[in-house]
XYZ file of C-alpha atoms in Angstrom:
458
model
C 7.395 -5.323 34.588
C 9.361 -8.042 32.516
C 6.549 -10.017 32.764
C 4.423 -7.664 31.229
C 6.933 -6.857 28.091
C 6.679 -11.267 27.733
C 2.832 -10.921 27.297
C 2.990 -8.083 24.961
C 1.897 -10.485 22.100
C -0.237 -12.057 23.845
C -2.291 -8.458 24.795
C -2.139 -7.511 21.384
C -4.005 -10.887 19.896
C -6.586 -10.873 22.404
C -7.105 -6.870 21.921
C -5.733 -6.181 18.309
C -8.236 -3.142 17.882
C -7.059 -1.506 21.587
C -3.461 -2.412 20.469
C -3.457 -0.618 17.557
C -4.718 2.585 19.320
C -2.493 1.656 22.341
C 0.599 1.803 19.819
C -0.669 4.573 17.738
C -1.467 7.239 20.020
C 1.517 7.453 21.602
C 3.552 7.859 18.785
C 1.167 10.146 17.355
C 1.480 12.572 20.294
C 5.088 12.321 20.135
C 4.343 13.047 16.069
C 2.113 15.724 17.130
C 4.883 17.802 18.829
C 7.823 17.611 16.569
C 5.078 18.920 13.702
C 4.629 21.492 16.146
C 8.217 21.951 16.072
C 8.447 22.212 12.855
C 5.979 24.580 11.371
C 7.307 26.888 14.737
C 10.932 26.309 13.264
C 9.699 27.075 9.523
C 7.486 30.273 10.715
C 10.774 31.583 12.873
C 12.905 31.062 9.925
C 10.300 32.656 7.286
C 9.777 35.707 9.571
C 13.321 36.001 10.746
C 15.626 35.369 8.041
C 12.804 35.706 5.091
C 10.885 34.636 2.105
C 14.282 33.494 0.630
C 15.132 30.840 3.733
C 11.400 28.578 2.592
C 13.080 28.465 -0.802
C 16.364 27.379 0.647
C 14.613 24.560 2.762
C 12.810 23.106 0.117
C 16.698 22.692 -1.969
C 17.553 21.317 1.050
C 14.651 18.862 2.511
C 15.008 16.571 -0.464
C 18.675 15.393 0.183
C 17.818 14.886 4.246
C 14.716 13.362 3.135
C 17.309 10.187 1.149
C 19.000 10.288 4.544
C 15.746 9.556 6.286
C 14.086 7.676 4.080
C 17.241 5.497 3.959
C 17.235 4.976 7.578
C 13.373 4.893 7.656
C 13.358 2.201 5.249
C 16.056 0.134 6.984
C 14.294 0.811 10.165
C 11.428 -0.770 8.771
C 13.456 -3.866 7.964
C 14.368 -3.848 11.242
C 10.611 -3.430 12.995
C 9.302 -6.078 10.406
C 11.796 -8.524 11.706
C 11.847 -8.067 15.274
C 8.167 -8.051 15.422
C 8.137 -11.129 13.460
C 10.837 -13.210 15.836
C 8.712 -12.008 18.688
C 5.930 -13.165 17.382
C 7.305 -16.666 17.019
C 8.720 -16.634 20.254
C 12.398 -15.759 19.094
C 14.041 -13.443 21.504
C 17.657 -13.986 21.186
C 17.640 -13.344 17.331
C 15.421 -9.872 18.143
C 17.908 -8.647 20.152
C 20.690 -9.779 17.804
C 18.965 -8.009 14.793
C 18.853 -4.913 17.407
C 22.788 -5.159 17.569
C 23.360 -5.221 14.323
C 20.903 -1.609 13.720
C 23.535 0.331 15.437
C 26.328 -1.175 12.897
C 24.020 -0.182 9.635
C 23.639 3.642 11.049
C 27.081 4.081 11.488
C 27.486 3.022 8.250
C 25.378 4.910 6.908
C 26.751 7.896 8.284
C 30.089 7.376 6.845
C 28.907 6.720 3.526
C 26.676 10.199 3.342
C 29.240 12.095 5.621
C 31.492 11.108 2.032
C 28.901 11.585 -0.749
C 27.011 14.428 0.357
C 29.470 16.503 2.391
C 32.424 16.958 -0.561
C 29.550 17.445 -3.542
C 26.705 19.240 -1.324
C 27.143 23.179 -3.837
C 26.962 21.238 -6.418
C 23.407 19.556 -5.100
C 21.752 22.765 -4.363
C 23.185 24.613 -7.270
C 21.775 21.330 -9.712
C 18.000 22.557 -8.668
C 18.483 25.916 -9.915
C 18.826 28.215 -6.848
C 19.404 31.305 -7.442
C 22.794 32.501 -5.309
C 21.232 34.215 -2.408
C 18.806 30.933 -1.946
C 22.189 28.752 -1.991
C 23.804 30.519 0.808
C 20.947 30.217 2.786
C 20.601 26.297 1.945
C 24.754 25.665 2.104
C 24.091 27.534 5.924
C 21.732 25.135 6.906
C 23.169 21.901 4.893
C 26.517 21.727 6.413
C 25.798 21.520 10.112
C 22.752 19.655 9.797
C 24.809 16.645 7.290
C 27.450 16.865 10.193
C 25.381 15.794 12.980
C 22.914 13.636 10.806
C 24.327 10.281 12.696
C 22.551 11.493 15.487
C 18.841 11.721 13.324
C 20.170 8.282 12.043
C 20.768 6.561 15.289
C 17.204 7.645 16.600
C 15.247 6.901 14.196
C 16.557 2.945 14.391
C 16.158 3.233 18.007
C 12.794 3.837 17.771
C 12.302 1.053 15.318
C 13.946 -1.508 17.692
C 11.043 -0.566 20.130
C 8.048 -0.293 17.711
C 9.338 -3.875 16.546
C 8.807 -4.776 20.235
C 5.071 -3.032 20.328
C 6.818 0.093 22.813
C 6.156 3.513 20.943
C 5.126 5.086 24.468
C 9.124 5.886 25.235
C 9.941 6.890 21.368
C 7.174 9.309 22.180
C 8.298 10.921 25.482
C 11.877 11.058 23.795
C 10.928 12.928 20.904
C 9.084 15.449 23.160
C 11.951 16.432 25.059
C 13.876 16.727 22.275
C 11.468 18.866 20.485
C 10.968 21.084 23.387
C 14.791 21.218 24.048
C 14.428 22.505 20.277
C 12.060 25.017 20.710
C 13.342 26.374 23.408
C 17.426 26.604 21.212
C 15.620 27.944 18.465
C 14.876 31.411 18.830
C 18.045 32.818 20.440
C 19.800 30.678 17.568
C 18.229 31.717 14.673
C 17.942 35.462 15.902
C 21.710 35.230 16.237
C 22.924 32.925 14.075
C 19.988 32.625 11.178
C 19.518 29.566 9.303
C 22.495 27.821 10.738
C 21.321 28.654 13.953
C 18.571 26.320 13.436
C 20.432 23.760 12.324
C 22.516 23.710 14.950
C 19.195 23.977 17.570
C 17.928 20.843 15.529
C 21.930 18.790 15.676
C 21.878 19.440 19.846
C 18.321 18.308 20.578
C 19.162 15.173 18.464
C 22.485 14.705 20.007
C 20.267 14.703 23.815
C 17.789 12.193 22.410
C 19.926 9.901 21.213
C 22.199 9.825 24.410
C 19.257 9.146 26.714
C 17.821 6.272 24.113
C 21.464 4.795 24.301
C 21.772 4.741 27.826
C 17.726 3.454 28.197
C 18.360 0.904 26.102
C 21.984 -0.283 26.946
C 22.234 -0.488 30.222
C 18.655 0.104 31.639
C 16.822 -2.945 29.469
C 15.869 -4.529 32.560
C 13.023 -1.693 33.600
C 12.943 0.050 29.460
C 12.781 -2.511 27.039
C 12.213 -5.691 26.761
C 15.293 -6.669 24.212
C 18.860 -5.118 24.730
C 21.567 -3.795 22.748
C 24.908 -5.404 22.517
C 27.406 -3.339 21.180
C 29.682 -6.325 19.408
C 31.023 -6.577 15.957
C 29.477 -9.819 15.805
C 28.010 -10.433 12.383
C 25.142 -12.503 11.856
C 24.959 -13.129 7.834
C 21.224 -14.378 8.428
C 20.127 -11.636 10.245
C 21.450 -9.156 8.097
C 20.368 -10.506 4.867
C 16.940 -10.326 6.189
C 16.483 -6.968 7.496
C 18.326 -6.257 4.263
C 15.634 -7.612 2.117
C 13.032 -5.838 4.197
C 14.224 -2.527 4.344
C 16.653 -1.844 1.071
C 13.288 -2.046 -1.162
C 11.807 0.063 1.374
C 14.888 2.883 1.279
C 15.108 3.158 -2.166
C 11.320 3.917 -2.699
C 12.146 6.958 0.151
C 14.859 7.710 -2.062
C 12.899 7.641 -4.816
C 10.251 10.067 -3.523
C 13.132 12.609 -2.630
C 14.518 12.130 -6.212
C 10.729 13.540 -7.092
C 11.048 16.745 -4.866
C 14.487 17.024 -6.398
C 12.784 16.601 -9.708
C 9.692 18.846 -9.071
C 12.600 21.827 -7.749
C 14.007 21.389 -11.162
C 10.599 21.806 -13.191
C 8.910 24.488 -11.157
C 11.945 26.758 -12.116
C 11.211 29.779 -9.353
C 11.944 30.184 -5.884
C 8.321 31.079 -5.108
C 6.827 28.000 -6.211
C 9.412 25.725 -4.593
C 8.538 27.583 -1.284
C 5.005 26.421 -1.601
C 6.008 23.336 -2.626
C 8.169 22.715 0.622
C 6.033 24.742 2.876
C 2.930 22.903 1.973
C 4.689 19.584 2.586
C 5.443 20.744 6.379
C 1.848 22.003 6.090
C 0.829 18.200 5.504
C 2.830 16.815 7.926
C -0.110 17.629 10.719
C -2.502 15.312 8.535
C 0.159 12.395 7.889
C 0.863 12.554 12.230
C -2.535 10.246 12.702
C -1.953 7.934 9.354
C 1.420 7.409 9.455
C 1.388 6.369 12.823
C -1.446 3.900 12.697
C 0.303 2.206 9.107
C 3.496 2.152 11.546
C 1.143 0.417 14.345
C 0.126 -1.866 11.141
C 3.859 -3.163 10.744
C 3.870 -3.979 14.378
C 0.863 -5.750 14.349
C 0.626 -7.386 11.198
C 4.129 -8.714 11.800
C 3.560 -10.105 15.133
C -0.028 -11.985 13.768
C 2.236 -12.924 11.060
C 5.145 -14.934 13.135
C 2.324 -16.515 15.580
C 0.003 -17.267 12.537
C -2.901 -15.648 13.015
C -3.861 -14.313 9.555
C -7.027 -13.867 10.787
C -6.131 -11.223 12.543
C -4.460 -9.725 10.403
C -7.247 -8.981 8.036
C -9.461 -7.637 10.541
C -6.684 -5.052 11.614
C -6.365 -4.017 7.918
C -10.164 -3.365 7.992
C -10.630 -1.321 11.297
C -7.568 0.726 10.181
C -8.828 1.761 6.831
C -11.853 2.503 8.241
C -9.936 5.305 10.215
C -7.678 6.652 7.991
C -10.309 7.139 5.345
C -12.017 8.862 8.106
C -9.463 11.369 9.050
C -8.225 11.776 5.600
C -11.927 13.114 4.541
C -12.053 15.793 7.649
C -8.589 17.080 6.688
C -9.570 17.188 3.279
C -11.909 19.459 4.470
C -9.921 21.467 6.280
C -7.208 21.803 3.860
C -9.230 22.881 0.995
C -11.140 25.847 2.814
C -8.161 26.874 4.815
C -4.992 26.564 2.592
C -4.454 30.516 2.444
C -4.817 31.183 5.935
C -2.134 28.103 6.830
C 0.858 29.257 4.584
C -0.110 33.209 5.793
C 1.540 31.905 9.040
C 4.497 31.768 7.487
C 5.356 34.220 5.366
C 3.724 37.514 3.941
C 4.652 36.813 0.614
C 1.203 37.224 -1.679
C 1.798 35.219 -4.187
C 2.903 32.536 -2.424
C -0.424 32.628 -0.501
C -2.088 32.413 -3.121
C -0.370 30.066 -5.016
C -0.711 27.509 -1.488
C -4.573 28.023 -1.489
C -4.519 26.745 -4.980
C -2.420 23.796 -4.262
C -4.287 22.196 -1.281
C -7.191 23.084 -3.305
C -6.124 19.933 -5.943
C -4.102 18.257 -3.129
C -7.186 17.930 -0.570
C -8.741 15.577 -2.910
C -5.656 12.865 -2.935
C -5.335 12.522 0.939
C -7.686 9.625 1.299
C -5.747 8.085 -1.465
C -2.648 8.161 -0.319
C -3.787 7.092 3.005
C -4.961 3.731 2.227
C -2.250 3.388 -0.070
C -0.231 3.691 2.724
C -1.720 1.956 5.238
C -2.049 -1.449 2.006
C 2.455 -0.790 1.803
C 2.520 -1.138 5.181
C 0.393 -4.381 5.775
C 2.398 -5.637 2.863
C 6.114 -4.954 4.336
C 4.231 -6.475 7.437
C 4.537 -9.679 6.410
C 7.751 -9.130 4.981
C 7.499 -7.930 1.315
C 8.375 -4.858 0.510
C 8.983 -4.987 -2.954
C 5.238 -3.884 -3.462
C 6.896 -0.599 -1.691
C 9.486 -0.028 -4.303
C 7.394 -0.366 -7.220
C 4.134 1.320 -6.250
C 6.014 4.278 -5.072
C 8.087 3.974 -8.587
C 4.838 4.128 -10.151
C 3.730 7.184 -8.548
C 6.501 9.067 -7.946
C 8.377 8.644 -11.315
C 6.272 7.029 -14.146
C 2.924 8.609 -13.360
C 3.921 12.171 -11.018
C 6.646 13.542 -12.920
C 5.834 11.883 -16.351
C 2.604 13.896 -15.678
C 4.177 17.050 -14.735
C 6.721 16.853 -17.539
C 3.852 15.827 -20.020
C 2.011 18.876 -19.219
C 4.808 21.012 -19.096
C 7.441 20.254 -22.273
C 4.396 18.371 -24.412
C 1.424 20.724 -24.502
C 3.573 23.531 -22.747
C 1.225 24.557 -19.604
C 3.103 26.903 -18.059
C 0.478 27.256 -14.598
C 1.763 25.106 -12.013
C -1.562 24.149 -11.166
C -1.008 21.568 -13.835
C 1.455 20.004 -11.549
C -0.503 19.365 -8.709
C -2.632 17.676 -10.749
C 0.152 15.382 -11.340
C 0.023 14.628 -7.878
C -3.680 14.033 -7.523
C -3.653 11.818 -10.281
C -0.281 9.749 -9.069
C -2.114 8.795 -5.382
C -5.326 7.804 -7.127
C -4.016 5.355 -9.371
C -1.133 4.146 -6.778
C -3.811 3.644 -3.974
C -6.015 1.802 -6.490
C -3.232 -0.707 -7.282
C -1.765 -0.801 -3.683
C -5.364 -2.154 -2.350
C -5.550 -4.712 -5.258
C -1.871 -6.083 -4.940
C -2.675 -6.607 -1.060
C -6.230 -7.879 -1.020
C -4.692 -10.705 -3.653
C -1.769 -10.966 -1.746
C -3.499 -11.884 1.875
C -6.126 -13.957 0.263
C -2.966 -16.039 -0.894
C -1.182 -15.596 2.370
C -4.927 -17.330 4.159
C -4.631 -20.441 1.446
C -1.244 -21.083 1.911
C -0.662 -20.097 6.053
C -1.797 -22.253 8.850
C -5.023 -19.959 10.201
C -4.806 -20.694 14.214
C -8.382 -19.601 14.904
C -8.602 -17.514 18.044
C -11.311 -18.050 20.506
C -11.441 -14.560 21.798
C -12.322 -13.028 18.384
């Protein structure tokens, strides 16, 4: 078995195409059942508590969406780095950087547990909710903030082992926890309402990350092929470079949930907020497939990148784009003839129907955008840059989105929110347009200036 984990690198350079399926997959089955969780979780809540609870998760989802894009983005300086020391043969300082994840999410935790917890009435109430909207949200907020270390701690757990090319155990962990979910939610939220399913969502986390703990821990040996050391043990180095990875990377997350914070404020009615937030957990069934190939990317691109191969690395970026153009088109499709029927399963509300249809209508058309834009970020932060993150997702979130939406609205004074989904559209064409450029120039500098060890087997 160890022996196997010590050829990882090796599999994936003579197989890159079968490696990036062989990491995808997995994570997009275990992707596959927490969306299932969650559009179960947002129907329960829509048809149990009502109309009013969508609105109160879309106040809400912006403020956990900083907390995970924080730890995303640090994550991401985390699987950048490992899968870079691996790839140069480096174990000791993977399994440092490893140490020092556990160190950043309890850091984290503190820090939000102090900002967010003593000022989170006045966060809802800044979006405009009206009161009975805020209850809702302040039922869901509290609990959910309270046991966010948990949320924290997996999410860098399963960047340790994506660093190391292992999303098959991520994947079987986020299953039970999502079926350990399902099965708390019902008799919680028909109790308890809202809160119940924050507190449904808190336990299964709390299980998931006390079996990744003890896998990792004390069961490296047959799990993983690096090991956690709990030690306060600082490694200024190490640090500084996961650091540089993953701060540019957690700020452009924060950045896009400053936007939904943003777009809350400017669509100035519960019902449009709902479809707003309902249509993102909507999407999340098309992003399972392309965010877990641009994850494989990081992986890959990062190990090519330490060994040297930036050969490989450019064919990767080609067979992936080829697929996530692909499945971007067909749920294009599906989105634009079927948007009415998808938000009918969660709520009866007409208007909001309606109003959904209309939005995937315009959205539709911008998921084969953002897809390669995604998939270009990610090859970039795989060879360790992810300022390109930071400032793409500036330009499309901030300058172009919601200077779009805000021309449209306060200029000329177009009062249909269609107008702002057009702001979208327009945001991931232009993004995805630059994104491509900035890393096709980038990796034709990264050939001319990198030692290219040609590989016989390609």
């Amino acid at each position: 078995m160890e022996a196997d984990k010590k050829n990882r690198l090796n599999q994936f350079i003579e197989n890159p195409y079968i490696s990036l399926w062989k990491l995808s997959l997995p994570m997009m089955l275990g992707m596959a059942v927490q969306a299932i969780y969650m559009l179960v979780d947002t129907a329960l809540i829509g048809n149990i508590v009502g109309g009013s609870a969508l609105a109160s998760l879309g106040y809400v989802f912006p403020y956990f969406f900083i907390i995970m894009g924080i730890s995303f983005g640090l994550g991401s300086g985390v699987t950048t780095f490992i899968a870079q020391q691996i790839g140069m043969q480096n174990k000791n300082r993977a399994e440092l950087a490893a140490s020092h994840t556990m160190l950043i999410a309890f850091a984290i935790y503190i820090y939000l547990m102090i900002l967010i917890l003593f000022g989170g009435e006045h966060l809802i109430n800044f979006q405009g909710a009206d009161n009975s909207a805020k209850e809702l949200a302040l039922e869901y907020f509290i609990p959910m903030i309270a046991g966010s270390i948990f949320m924290i701690i997996n999410i860098f757990l399963r960047s340790i082992l994506s660093g190391e090319g292992d999303n098959t155990f991520p994947m079987i962990l986020m299953g039970i926890g999502t079926v350990t979910n399902l099965i708390l939610d019902l008799p919680f939220i028909y109790y308890l309402g809202i809160k119940g399913a924050a507190i449904a969502t808190v336990i299964s986390q709390c299980l998931v990350s006390l079996i990744f703990l003890y896998q990792i821990s004390f069961k490296s040996d047959t799990r993983s092929y690096l090991k956690i050391r709990f030690s306060f043990t600082i490694d200024p180095t190490i640090l500084k470079e996961i650091l540089r990875i993953g701060v540019p990377a957690s700020f452009s997350m924060v950045i896009m949930a400053t936007g939904s914070i943003f777009f809350n404020v400017i669509l100035d009615a519960d019902n449009h907020v709902a479809v707003l937030s309902t249509g993102g957990r909507i999407e999340h069934l098309f992003f399972l497939p392309i965010i877990s190939i641009a994850t494989s990317v990081v992986t890959l691109v990062g190990m090519f990148y330490g060994a040297g191969k930036i050969n490989l690395i450019n064919k990767i970026v080609r067979y992936a784009l080829k697929y996530v153009l692909t499945i971007s088109i067909l749920f294009g499709i599906l989105f634009y003839f079927n948007g009415g029927f998808f938000y009918s399963l969660f709520t009866d509300d007409p208007e909001i129907i309606y109003l959904g249809s209309e939005y995937f209508k315009v959205f539709s058309f911008a998921l084969p955008f953002i897809s390669v834009g995604m998939v270009c970020i990610r090859v970039m932060q795989g060879i360790g840059d992810s300022l390109p993150m930071l400032i793409l997702t500036s330009l499309r979130v901030i300058v172009i989105s919601c200077g779009l939406a805000s021309f449209f609205k306060y200029y000329i004074g177009y009062s249909d929110v269609v107008y702002i989904w057009y702001s979208i559209l327009v945001s991931a064409i232009l993004t995805s347009v630059s994104a491509f450029t900035w890393m096709t120039i980038k990796l034709k500098s990264q050939k001319e200036t990198t030692r290219d060890i040609k590989d016989s087997t390609i």
